[in-house]
mmCIF file of C-alpha atoms and ligand atoms in Angstrom:
data_model
loop_
_atom_site.group_PDB
_atom_site.id
_atom_site.type_symbol
_atom_site.label_atom_id
_atom_site.label_comp_id
_atom_site.label_asym_id
_atom_site.label_seq_id
_atom_site.Cartn_x
_atom_site.Cartn_y
_atom_site.Cartn_z
ATOM 1 C CA MET A 1 0.012 0.072 0.000
ATOM 2 C CA ALA A 2 0.843 3.426 -0.343
ATOM 3 C CA ARG A 3 2.493 5.345 2.258
ATOM 4 C CA ILE A 4 0.631 8.682 3.166
ATOM 5 C CA ILE A 5 2.484 11.421 4.737
ATOM 6 C CA PRO A 6 1.011 14.957 5.952
ATOM 7 C CA ILE A 7 2.471 18.075 4.735
ATOM 8 C CA GLU A 8 1.096 19.373 8.218
ATOM 9 C CA GLY A 9 3.909 19.329 10.748
ATOM 10 C CA ASP A 10 7.114 18.992 8.286
ATOM 11 C CA ARG A 11 6.472 20.684 5.033
ATOM 12 C CA ARG A 12 10.238 19.927 4.053
ATOM 13 C CA ALA A 13 10.232 16.433 4.911
ATOM 14 C CA ALA A 14 6.884 16.048 2.679
ATOM 15 C CA VAL A 15 8.710 17.600 -0.098
ATOM 16 C CA ASN A 16 11.959 15.441 0.473
ATOM 17 C CA ALA A 17 9.946 12.031 0.512
ATOM 18 C CA ALA A 18 7.956 13.572 -2.781
ATOM 19 C CA ILE A 19 11.059 14.114 -4.609
ATOM 20 C CA ASN A 20 12.631 10.889 -3.576
ATOM 21 C CA VAL A 21 10.089 8.996 -5.571
ATOM 22 C CA LEU A 22 10.208 11.732 -8.757
ATOM 23 C CA SER A 23 13.847 11.051 -8.841
ATOM 24 C CA LYS A 24 12.810 7.174 -9.283
ATOM 25 C CA ALA A 25 11.008 7.469 -12.408
ATOM 26 C CA ARG A 26 7.801 7.014 -10.151
ATOM 27 C CA PRO A 27 4.689 8.949 -10.043
ATOM 28 C CA VAL A 28 3.814 10.492 -6.514
ATOM 29 C CA ALA A 29 0.170 11.517 -5.439
ATOM 30 C CA ILE A 30 0.331 14.825 -4.335
ATOM 31 C CA PRO A 31 -2.477 17.556 -3.214
ATOM 32 C CA THR A 32 -3.231 20.808 -5.278
ATOM 33 C CA GLU A 33 -6.071 23.444 -4.869
ATOM 34 C CA THR A 34 -8.065 21.799 -7.661
ATOM 35 C CA VAL A 35 -7.659 17.812 -7.072
ATOM 36 C CA TYR A 36 -5.372 15.613 -6.393
ATOM 37 C CA GLY A 37 -2.138 15.100 -9.093
ATOM 38 C CA LEU A 38 -0.563 11.968 -9.857
ATOM 39 C CA ALA A 39 2.621 13.827 -10.679
ATOM 40 C CA ALA A 40 5.979 12.662 -12.561
ATOM 41 C CA ASP A 41 8.701 14.385 -14.023
ATOM 42 C CA ALA A 42 7.409 15.906 -17.537
ATOM 43 C CA THR A 43 10.885 15.463 -19.087
ATOM 44 C CA ASP A 44 11.405 12.162 -18.464
ATOM 45 C CA PRO A 45 9.828 9.557 -20.627
ATOM 46 C CA ALA A 46 9.567 6.323 -18.093
ATOM 47 C CA ALA A 47 7.917 8.767 -15.505
ATOM 48 C CA ILE A 48 5.276 9.931 -17.738
ATOM 49 C CA ALA A 49 4.578 6.254 -18.927
ATOM 50 C CA SER A 50 4.730 5.409 -15.777
ATOM 51 C CA ILE A 51 1.744 7.749 -14.991
ATOM 52 C CA TYR A 52 -0.235 6.118 -17.815
ATOM 53 C CA GLU A 53 0.399 2.806 -16.824
ATOM 54 C CA THR A 54 -1.054 3.769 -13.126
ATOM 55 C CA LYS A 55 -4.164 5.367 -14.323
ATOM 56 C CA GLY A 56 -5.113 3.190 -17.229
ATOM 57 C CA ARG A 57 -4.973 5.928 -19.097
ATOM 58 C CA PRO A 58 -4.993 6.337 -22.838
ATOM 59 C CA ARG A 59 -2.135 7.671 -24.104
ATOM 60 C CA PHE A 60 -3.717 9.824 -27.137
ATOM 61 C CA ASN A 61 -4.771 11.822 -24.107
ATOM 62 C CA PRO A 62 -2.217 14.865 -23.145
ATOM 63 C CA LEU A 63 -1.018 15.517 -19.609
ATOM 64 C CA ILE A 64 -1.400 19.088 -17.771
ATOM 65 C CA CYS A 65 2.396 20.020 -16.894
ATOM 66 C CA HIS A 66 2.758 22.181 -14.062
ATOM 67 C CA MET A 67 5.269 25.172 -13.396
ATOM 68 C CA ALA A 68 6.808 26.802 -10.214
ATOM 69 C CA ASP A 69 5.659 30.034 -11.743
ATOM 70 C CA LEU A 70 5.319 32.213 -14.982
ATOM 71 C CA GLU A 71 9.007 32.698 -15.654
ATOM 72 C CA MET A 72 9.390 28.567 -15.574
ATOM 73 C CA ALA A 73 6.753 28.065 -18.005
ATOM 74 C CA GLU A 74 7.763 30.635 -20.252
ATOM 75 C CA ARG A 75 10.881 28.279 -21.189
ATOM 76 C CA TYR A 76 8.763 25.532 -22.280
ATOM 77 C CA ALA A 77 6.014 27.242 -24.140
ATOM 78 C CA ILE A 78 5.107 30.649 -26.216
ATOM 79 C CA PHE A 79 3.304 32.941 -24.570
ATOM 80 C CA ASP A 80 0.805 35.479 -26.485
ATOM 81 C CA PRO A 81 0.211 38.760 -24.973
ATOM 82 C CA ILE A 82 -3.650 37.521 -24.019
ATOM 83 C CA SER A 83 -2.228 34.236 -22.665
ATOM 84 C CA ARG A 84 0.321 36.283 -20.244
ATOM 85 C CA ARG A 85 -2.068 38.592 -19.088
ATOM 86 C CA LEU A 86 -4.457 35.172 -18.002
ATOM 87 C CA ALA A 87 -1.546 33.696 -16.256
ATOM 88 C CA GLU A 88 -0.358 36.976 -14.906
ATOM 89 C CA HIS A 89 -4.058 37.421 -13.433
ATOM 90 C CA PHE A 90 -4.896 33.694 -11.998
ATOM 91 C CA TRP A 91 -1.470 31.828 -11.534
ATOM 92 C CA PRO A 92 -0.952 30.419 -9.237
ATOM 93 C CA GLY A 93 -4.791 29.229 -9.427
ATOM 94 C CA PRO A 94 -7.165 26.642 -11.187
ATOM 95 C CA LEU A 95 -6.675 28.066 -14.818
ATOM 96 C CA THR A 96 -4.403 25.623 -17.557
ATOM 97 C CA LEU A 97 -3.492 27.452 -20.596
ATOM 98 C CA VAL A 98 -3.074 25.178 -23.590
ATOM 99 C CA LEU A 99 -0.065 27.160 -25.381
ATOM 100 C CA PRO A 100 2.452 26.270 -28.680
ATOM 101 C CA LEU A 101 5.510 24.282 -27.134
ATOM 102 C CA ARG A 102 8.747 25.994 -27.717
ATOM 103 C CA PRO A 103 10.716 24.136 -30.296
ATOM 104 C CA ASP A 104 13.442 23.716 -27.784
ATOM 105 C CA SER A 105 11.145 22.589 -25.137
ATOM 106 C CA ALA A 106 12.523 19.733 -22.846
ATOM 107 C CA ILE A 107 8.914 18.462 -22.170
ATOM 108 C CA HIS A 108 8.891 14.937 -23.126
ATOM 109 C CA PRO A 109 6.498 14.192 -26.204
ATOM 110 C CA LEU A 110 4.750 11.161 -24.142
ATOM 111 C CA ALA A 111 3.309 14.536 -22.090
ATOM 112 C CA THR A 112 1.874 16.061 -24.710
ATOM 113 C CA ALA A 113 0.704 13.292 -26.796
ATOM 114 C CA GLY A 114 3.118 14.150 -29.560
ATOM 115 C CA LEU A 115 1.341 17.524 -30.086
ATOM 116 C CA ASP A 116 2.471 20.733 -30.959
ATOM 117 C CA THR A 117 0.790 22.229 -27.848
ATOM 118 C CA VAL A 118 1.062 22.082 -24.400
ATOM 119 C CA GLY A 119 -1.508 22.683 -21.208
ATOM 120 C CA ILE A 120 0.504 24.765 -18.607
ATOM 121 C CA ARG A 121 -0.672 25.554 -15.336
ATOM 122 C CA VAL A 122 0.835 27.284 -12.033
ATOM 123 C CA PRO A 123 -0.618 25.310 -9.151
ATOM 124 C CA LYS A 124 -0.831 26.875 -5.807
ATOM 125 C CA GLY A 125 0.806 25.554 -2.010
ATOM 126 C CA PHE A 126 2.362 22.478 -1.674
ATOM 127 C CA ALA A 127 2.575 21.533 -5.645
ATOM 128 C CA GLY A 128 4.175 24.503 -6.273
ATOM 129 C CA GLU A 129 6.919 24.190 -3.701
ATOM 130 C CA LEU A 130 7.435 20.771 -4.787
ATOM 131 C CA ILE A 131 8.319 21.531 -8.531
ATOM 132 C CA ARG A 132 10.158 24.451 -7.467
ATOM 133 C CA ALA A 133 12.384 22.483 -5.265
ATOM 134 C CA PHE A 134 12.593 19.694 -7.814
ATOM 135 C CA GLY A 135 13.427 21.894 -10.522
ATOM 136 C CA ARG A 136 11.731 20.427 -13.571
ATOM 137 C CA PRO A 137 8.016 20.570 -14.385
ATOM 138 C CA LEU A 138 5.709 17.830 -13.412
ATOM 139 C CA ALA A 139 3.304 16.296 -15.628
ATOM 140 C CA ALA A 140 -0.139 15.675 -13.413
ATOM 141 C CA PRO A 141 -3.408 14.405 -14.241
ATOM 142 C CA SER A 142 -6.016 13.673 -11.743
ATOM 143 C CA ALA A 143 -5.050 11.038 -9.096
ATOM 144 C CA ASN A 144 -7.719 8.609 -10.326
ATOM 145 C CA ALA A 145 -7.949 5.364 -12.556
ATOM 146 C CA SER A 146 -8.951 6.419 -15.822
ATOM 147 C CA GLY A 147 -12.352 7.399 -15.914
ATOM 148 C CA LYS A 148 -13.196 7.299 -12.101
ATOM 149 C CA ILE A 149 -14.355 10.626 -10.078
ATOM 150 C CA SER A 150 -11.240 12.709 -9.199
ATOM 151 C CA PRO A 151 -10.042 12.676 -5.925
ATOM 152 C CA THR A 152 -10.177 15.747 -3.421
ATOM 153 C CA THR A 153 -8.621 13.805 -0.249
ATOM 154 C CA ALA A 154 -5.640 11.761 0.106
ATOM 155 C CA HIS A 155 -8.242 8.914 1.302
ATOM 156 C CA HIS A 156 -9.832 8.975 -2.241
ATOM 157 C CA VAL A 157 -6.795 8.414 -4.125
ATOM 158 C CA GLU A 158 -5.599 5.533 -1.313
ATOM 159 C CA ALA A 159 -8.670 3.783 -1.998
ATOM 160 C CA ASP A 160 -8.466 3.944 -6.189
ATOM 161 C CA LEU A 161 -4.886 4.004 -6.424
ATOM 162 C CA GLY A 162 -3.275 2.912 -3.071
ATOM 163 C CA THR A 163 -1.985 -0.664 -4.341
ATOM 164 C CA ARG A 164 -0.466 0.696 -7.493
ATOM 165 C CA ILE A 165 1.765 3.920 -6.019
ATOM 166 C CA ASP A 166 4.393 4.381 -3.566
ATOM 167 C CA LEU A 167 3.315 7.615 -1.757
ATOM 168 C CA VAL A 168 0.490 10.024 -1.512
ATOM 169 C CA ILE A 169 1.230 13.370 0.218
ATOM 170 C CA ASP A 170 -2.014 14.304 2.641
ATOM 171 C CA GLY A 171 -2.590 18.321 2.387
ATOM 172 C CA GLY A 172 -6.275 17.520 3.348
ATOM 173 C CA PRO A 173 -9.208 18.059 1.163
ATOM 174 C CA CYS A 174 -8.842 20.231 -2.109
ATOM 175 C CA PRO A 175 -10.262 23.905 -1.219
ATOM 176 C CA VAL A 176 -11.555 24.534 -5.109
ATOM 177 C CA GLY A 177 -12.686 20.431 -5.772
ATOM 178 C CA VAL A 178 -13.268 20.850 -9.654
ATOM 179 C CA GLU A 179 -10.329 20.674 -12.042
ATOM 180 C CA SER A 180 -9.023 23.726 -13.453
ATOM 181 C CA THR A 181 -10.291 25.843 -16.162
ATOM 182 C CA ILE A 182 -8.746 24.679 -19.827
ATOM 183 C CA VAL A 183 -8.418 27.361 -22.057
ATOM 184 C CA LYS A 184 -6.574 27.921 -25.229
ATOM 185 C CA VAL A 185 -5.904 31.730 -27.062
ATOM 186 C CA GLU A 186 -5.782 31.754 -30.902
ATOM 187 C CA ASP A 187 -6.796 34.879 -32.606
ATOM 188 C CA ASP A 188 -6.877 36.834 -29.850
ATOM 189 C CA ARG A 189 -9.942 34.954 -28.981
ATOM 190 C CA ILE A 190 -10.261 33.028 -25.693
ATOM 191 C CA ARG A 191 -11.743 29.510 -26.498
ATOM 192 C CA LEU A 192 -13.043 27.258 -23.261
ATOM 193 C CA LEU A 193 -11.750 23.544 -23.566
ATOM 194 C CA ARG A 194 -12.808 22.463 -20.439
ATOM 195 C CA PRO A 195 -14.905 24.467 -17.442
ATOM 196 C CA GLY A 196 -13.208 24.189 -14.134
ATOM 197 C CA GLY A 197 -12.252 26.035 -11.191
ATOM 198 C CA VAL A 198 -11.698 29.635 -12.363
ATOM 199 C CA PRO A 199 -15.504 30.714 -13.743
ATOM 200 C CA ALA A 200 -15.476 32.073 -17.450
ATOM 201 C CA GLU A 201 -17.004 35.243 -16.151
ATOM 202 C CA ALA A 202 -13.688 35.747 -13.851
ATOM 203 C CA ILE A 203 -11.761 35.560 -17.295
ATOM 204 C CA GLU A 204 -14.078 37.782 -19.064
ATOM 205 C CA GLY A 205 -13.334 40.462 -16.289
ATOM 206 C CA ALA A 206 -9.867 39.893 -16.342
ATOM 207 C CA THR A 207 -9.495 40.178 -20.330
ATOM 208 C CA GLY A 208 -12.600 41.937 -21.504
ATOM 209 C CA LEU A 209 -12.707 39.370 -24.033
ATOM 210 C CA PRO A 210 -15.914 37.136 -24.360
ATOM 211 C CA VAL A 211 -14.947 33.190 -23.515
ATOM 212 C CA GLU A 212 -15.834 31.286 -26.595
ATOM 213 C CA ARG A 213 -17.708 28.173 -25.823
ATOM 214 C CA PRO A 214 -17.674 24.880 -28.077
ATOM 215 C CA LYS A 215 -19.996 25.306 -30.599
ATOM 216 C CA ALA A 216 -21.254 21.913 -30.905
ATOM 217 C CA ALA A 217 -21.455 19.586 -27.715
ATOM 218 C CA GLY A 218 -18.260 17.364 -28.456
ATOM 219 C CA THR A 219 -16.224 19.846 -30.208
ATOM 220 C CA ALA A 220 -14.494 20.294 -26.587
ATOM 221 C CA ALA A 221 -13.501 16.356 -27.097
ATOM 222 C CA ILE A 222 -11.657 16.494 -30.115
ATOM 223 C CA GLU A 223 -9.946 19.671 -28.311
ATOM 224 C CA ALA A 224 -9.110 18.456 -25.227
ATOM 225 C CA PRO A 225 -9.184 14.920 -25.928
ATOM 226 C CA GLY A 226 -9.411 13.960 -22.230
ATOM 227 C CA MET A 227 -13.005 15.545 -22.350
ATOM 228 C CA LEU A 228 -14.811 12.081 -22.974
ATOM 229 C CA ALA A 229 -18.471 11.887 -22.267
ATOM 230 C CA SER A 230 -17.941 9.352 -19.943
ATOM 231 C CA HIS A 231 -15.762 10.628 -17.580
ATOM 232 C CA TYR A 232 -16.188 11.423 -13.646
ATOM 233 C CA ALA A 233 -18.287 7.666 -13.680
ATOM 234 C CA PRO A 234 -19.818 6.185 -10.362
ATOM 235 C CA ASN A 235 -20.899 2.990 -10.491
ATOM 236 C CA THR A 236 -24.801 3.948 -9.588
ATOM 237 C CA HIS A 237 -26.607 6.028 -12.311
ATOM 238 C CA VAL A 238 -26.823 9.537 -11.628
ATOM 239 C CA ARG A 239 -29.978 11.524 -12.625
ATOM 240 C CA LEU A 240 -29.755 15.369 -12.801
ATOM 241 C CA ASP A 241 -32.128 18.526 -12.710
ATOM 242 C CA ALA A 242 -34.263 15.872 -10.106
ATOM 243 C CA THR A 243 -36.887 18.058 -8.457
ATOM 244 C CA SER A 244 -37.988 14.789 -6.688
ATOM 245 C CA VAL A 245 -36.624 11.249 -5.441
ATOM 246 C CA ILE A 246 -37.650 8.196 -6.799
ATOM 247 C CA PRO A 247 -37.701 5.495 -3.495
ATOM 248 C CA GLY A 248 -34.596 4.014 -3.106
ATOM 249 C CA GLU A 249 -32.719 7.004 -4.897
ATOM 250 C CA ALA A 250 -29.821 8.936 -2.770
ATOM 251 C CA LEU A 251 -30.028 12.617 -2.928
ATOM 252 C CA ILE A 252 -27.566 15.020 -3.560
ATOM 253 C CA ARG A 253 -29.208 18.313 -2.894
ATOM 254 C CA PHE A 254 -28.182 22.206 -3.532
ATOM 255 C CA GLY A 255 -29.847 24.720 -1.135
ATOM 256 C CA SER A 256 -31.876 23.882 1.599
ATOM 257 C CA GLN A 257 -35.412 23.252 0.418
ATOM 258 C CA PRO A 258 -37.235 20.242 0.877
ATOM 259 C CA VAL A 259 -37.302 17.965 -1.916
ATOM 260 C CA ASP A 260 -40.553 15.704 -3.131
ATOM 261 C CA GLY A 261 -40.009 12.334 -1.370
ATOM 262 C CA MET A 262 -36.738 12.962 0.310
ATOM 263 C CA ALA A 263 -38.148 11.282 3.245
ATOM 264 C CA GLN A 264 -37.696 7.607 1.339
ATOM 265 C CA ALA A 265 -34.475 8.530 0.003
ATOM 266 C CA ALA A 266 -31.863 6.198 0.720
ATOM 267 C CA ALA A 267 -29.404 8.934 1.863
ATOM 268 C CA VAL A 268 -29.518 12.554 1.414
ATOM 269 C CA PHE A 269 -26.241 14.868 1.171
ATOM 270 C CA ASP A 270 -26.132 18.600 1.041
ATOM 271 C CA LEU A 271 -23.553 20.070 -1.607
ATOM 272 C CA SER A 272 -24.507 23.553 -0.194
ATOM 273 C CA ALA A 273 -27.579 24.031 2.362
ATOM 274 C CA SER A 274 -26.748 28.111 1.500
ATOM 275 C CA GLU A 275 -26.547 27.659 -2.137
ATOM 276 C CA ASN A 276 -22.713 28.898 -2.053
ATOM 277 C CA LEU A 277 -21.204 27.397 -5.764
ATOM 278 C CA ALA A 278 -17.771 27.261 -4.261
ATOM 279 C CA GLU A 279 -18.634 25.277 -1.188
ATOM 280 C CA ALA A 280 -20.855 22.947 -3.378
ATOM 281 C CA ALA A 281 -17.728 22.551 -6.153
ATOM 282 C CA ALA A 282 -15.442 21.828 -3.186
ATOM 283 C CA ASN A 283 -17.912 18.994 -1.736
ATOM 284 C CA LEU A 284 -19.026 17.864 -5.422
ATOM 285 C CA PHE A 285 -16.807 15.072 -6.131
ATOM 286 C CA GLY A 286 -16.417 13.339 -2.171
ATOM 287 C CA LEU A 287 -20.477 13.043 -2.191
ATOM 288 C CA LEU A 288 -20.470 11.821 -5.616
ATOM 289 C CA LYS A 289 -18.265 8.967 -3.990
ATOM 290 C CA GLU A 290 -20.287 8.950 -0.835
ATOM 291 C CA ALA A 291 -23.711 8.365 -2.590
ATOM 292 C CA ASP A 292 -22.302 5.769 -4.438
ATOM 293 C CA GLN A 293 -21.278 3.853 -1.669
ATOM 294 C CA THR A 294 -24.577 3.939 0.173
ATOM 295 C CA GLY A 295 -25.601 1.399 -2.746
ATOM 296 C CA ALA A 296 -28.612 3.365 -3.598
ATOM 297 C CA ALA A 297 -30.410 2.510 -6.519
ATOM 298 C CA GLY A 298 -29.484 5.605 -8.319
ATOM 299 C CA ILE A 299 -28.777 9.219 -7.344
ATOM 300 C CA ALA A 300 -30.797 12.433 -7.779
ATOM 301 C CA VAL A 301 -29.299 15.459 -8.188
ATOM 302 C CA THR A 302 -31.299 18.970 -7.660
ATOM 303 C CA PRO A 303 -30.513 21.566 -10.277
ATOM 304 C CA ILE A 304 -27.560 23.895 -9.918
ATOM 305 C CA PRO A 305 -27.107 27.185 -11.473
ATOM 306 C CA ASP A 306 -25.252 27.702 -14.788
ATOM 307 C CA HIS A 307 -22.977 30.389 -13.609
ATOM 308 C CA GLY A 308 -19.815 31.023 -12.186
ATOM 309 C CA LEU A 309 -18.539 27.955 -10.828
ATOM 310 C CA GLY A 310 -21.636 25.928 -11.388
ATOM 311 C CA GLU A 311 -20.724 25.613 -15.264
ATOM 312 C CA ALA A 312 -17.875 23.154 -13.951
ATOM 313 C CA ILE A 313 -20.201 21.591 -11.741
ATOM 314 C CA ASN A 314 -22.789 21.013 -14.390
ATOM 315 C CA ASP A 315 -20.155 19.679 -16.804
ATOM 316 C CA ARG A 316 -18.482 17.204 -14.302
ATOM 317 C CA LEU A 317 -22.345 16.098 -13.160
ATOM 318 C CA LYS A 318 -23.260 15.723 -17.235
ATOM 319 C CA ARG A 319 -20.130 13.216 -17.518
ATOM 320 C CA ALA A 320 -21.122 11.353 -14.385
ATOM 321 C CA ALA A 321 -24.764 10.647 -15.706
ATOM 322 C CA ALA A 322 -24.131 10.350 -19.220
ATOM 323 C CA PRO A 323 -25.042 7.188 -20.590
ATOM 324 C CA GLY A 324 -22.668 4.376 -21.427
ATOM 325 C CA THR A 325 -20.261 5.532 -18.988
ATOM 326 C CA TYR A 326 -17.293 3.393 -17.927
ATOM 327 C CA ARG A 327 -18.485 0.832 -15.275
ATOM 328 C CA GLY A 328 -15.487 -1.454 -14.461
ATOM 329 C CA SER A 329 -12.842 -0.422 -11.819
ATOM 330 C CA TRP A 330 -10.533 0.901 -14.834
HETATM 331 O O1 TXA B 401 -6.822 20.926 -11.841
HETATM 332 C C1 TXA B 401 -6.469 20.117 -12.498
HETATM 333 O O2 TXA B 401 -6.373 20.532 -14.133
HETATM 334 C C2 TXA B 401 -5.805 18.646 -12.141
HETATM 335 C C3 TXA B 401 -4.924 18.968 -11.513
HETATM 336 C C4 TXA B 401 -4.062 17.179 -10.837
HETATM 337 O O3 TXA B 401 -3.756 19.810 -11.742
HETATM 338 N N1 TXA B 401 -5.652 18.107 -13.625
HETATM 339 C C5 TXA B 401 -5.830 17.581 -14.369
HETATM 340 O O4 TXA B 401 -5.457 16.843 -15.641
HETATM 341 O O5 TXA B 401 -7.279 17.403 -14.561
HETATM 342 P P1 TXA B 401 -6.546 15.646 -16.278
HETATM 343 O O6 TXA B 401 -5.405 14.894 -16.984
HETATM 344 O O7 TXA B 401 -7.263 14.827 -15.528
HETATM 345 O O8 TXA B 401 -6.921 16.591 -17.224
HETATM 346 C C6 TXA B 401 -6.175 17.366 -18.442
HETATM 347 C C7 TXA B 401 -7.209 17.732 -19.637
HETATM 348 C C8 TXA B 401 -7.448 16.566 -20.536
HETATM 349 O O9 TXA B 401 -8.656 16.799 -20.606
HETATM 350 C C9 TXA B 401 -6.398 16.994 -21.796
HETATM 351 O O10 TXA B 401 -7.162 16.459 -22.885
HETATM 352 C C10 TXA B 401 -6.584 18.049 -21.622
HETATM 353 O O11 TXA B 401 -6.121 18.828 -20.275
HETATM 354 N N2 TXA B 401 -4.808 18.707 -22.249
HETATM 355 C C11 TXA B 401 -3.798 18.699 -22.024
HETATM 356 N N3 TXA B 401 -2.895 19.086 -22.465
HETATM 357 C C12 TXA B 401 -3.806 19.807 -23.650
HETATM 358 C C13 TXA B 401 -3.492 20.000 -25.322
HETATM 359 N N4 TXA B 401 -2.203 20.545 -25.364
HETATM 360 N N5 TXA B 401 -4.239 20.761 -25.941
HETATM 361 C C14 TXA B 401 -5.779 20.583 -25.514
HETATM 362 N N6 TXA B 401 -6.147 19.721 -24.531
HETATM 363 C C15 TXA B 401 -4.837 19.381 -23.368
HETATM 364 MG MG1 MG B 402 -8.946 13.638 -14.811
#
């Protein structure tokens, strides 16, 4: 089983333990402000290959490369003025920029799935400290088996990947709770590839430019290859926009309004009693897992507003509810 080392107490020891694993070209699970990541040296093909193996992730799906700061990112990717403004405004934080690779970039093509672009973000807190100490970028997808719900606690990581990895660094629950927002700037236009922890409205506010959503459903799946509709799959069927509970279902509620039939629910979970979208995002994946574990006949989720962080929450919920979702243990 994986060792679990808490950051609290001795940050230096946690950084050193992580570097020790990274130096052996092995992946280490680390906390970020969004979700836990499965991190490995983005310049080392053996290290990157072990991420894909550990997750059972298809190799056509590129990884986000995490940097210590903008200066480090500029050694690997070419920044247009709008992307630089976004980096200066939102980094460190939950925003990933898809940028052209520099011709001399040391990022290994296995991390980018051979694309001529790279997804880069600068994470907050421990992950940033670790990258600075390690001195090289870390490729890190979410630390879950491919197709499963992303982990927001060290315990989630352990339950999902514990037998496959050496070390989990425990930084407590992730404060944002949904993955980073991914954007790509092209011809002075900002295109949203994945809604996430930075609301699109905040990007519009910082740049004065509109954020363009994918024109047709599924377009983002091609642009950000990981955006398969069948991502984030619980084992139990998920029913969205529920206004009543079918007896035997577990209920996940936004707000504190009573829901028809909730007395017959197998269990009731509150994303945010006060209708706070940031709190709901932070609770989302953990409560989906808990609801799944009740063994209920289904999971009913009440409607969630589609603005701000609600856009990312609804995106993840739609994937959890998508028909044909992956149901195996991988
Ligand atoms: O918050 C996050 O972004 C977390 C933490 C660990 O940083 N990471 C994460 O990674 O969500 P992952 O691998 O689960 O999702 C990465 C997404 C995928 O949809 C992938 O296709 C997209 O980023 N991506 C990566 N590089 C890309 C590129 N060059 N062009 C387009 N999409 C890219
Ligand atoms: Mg993921």
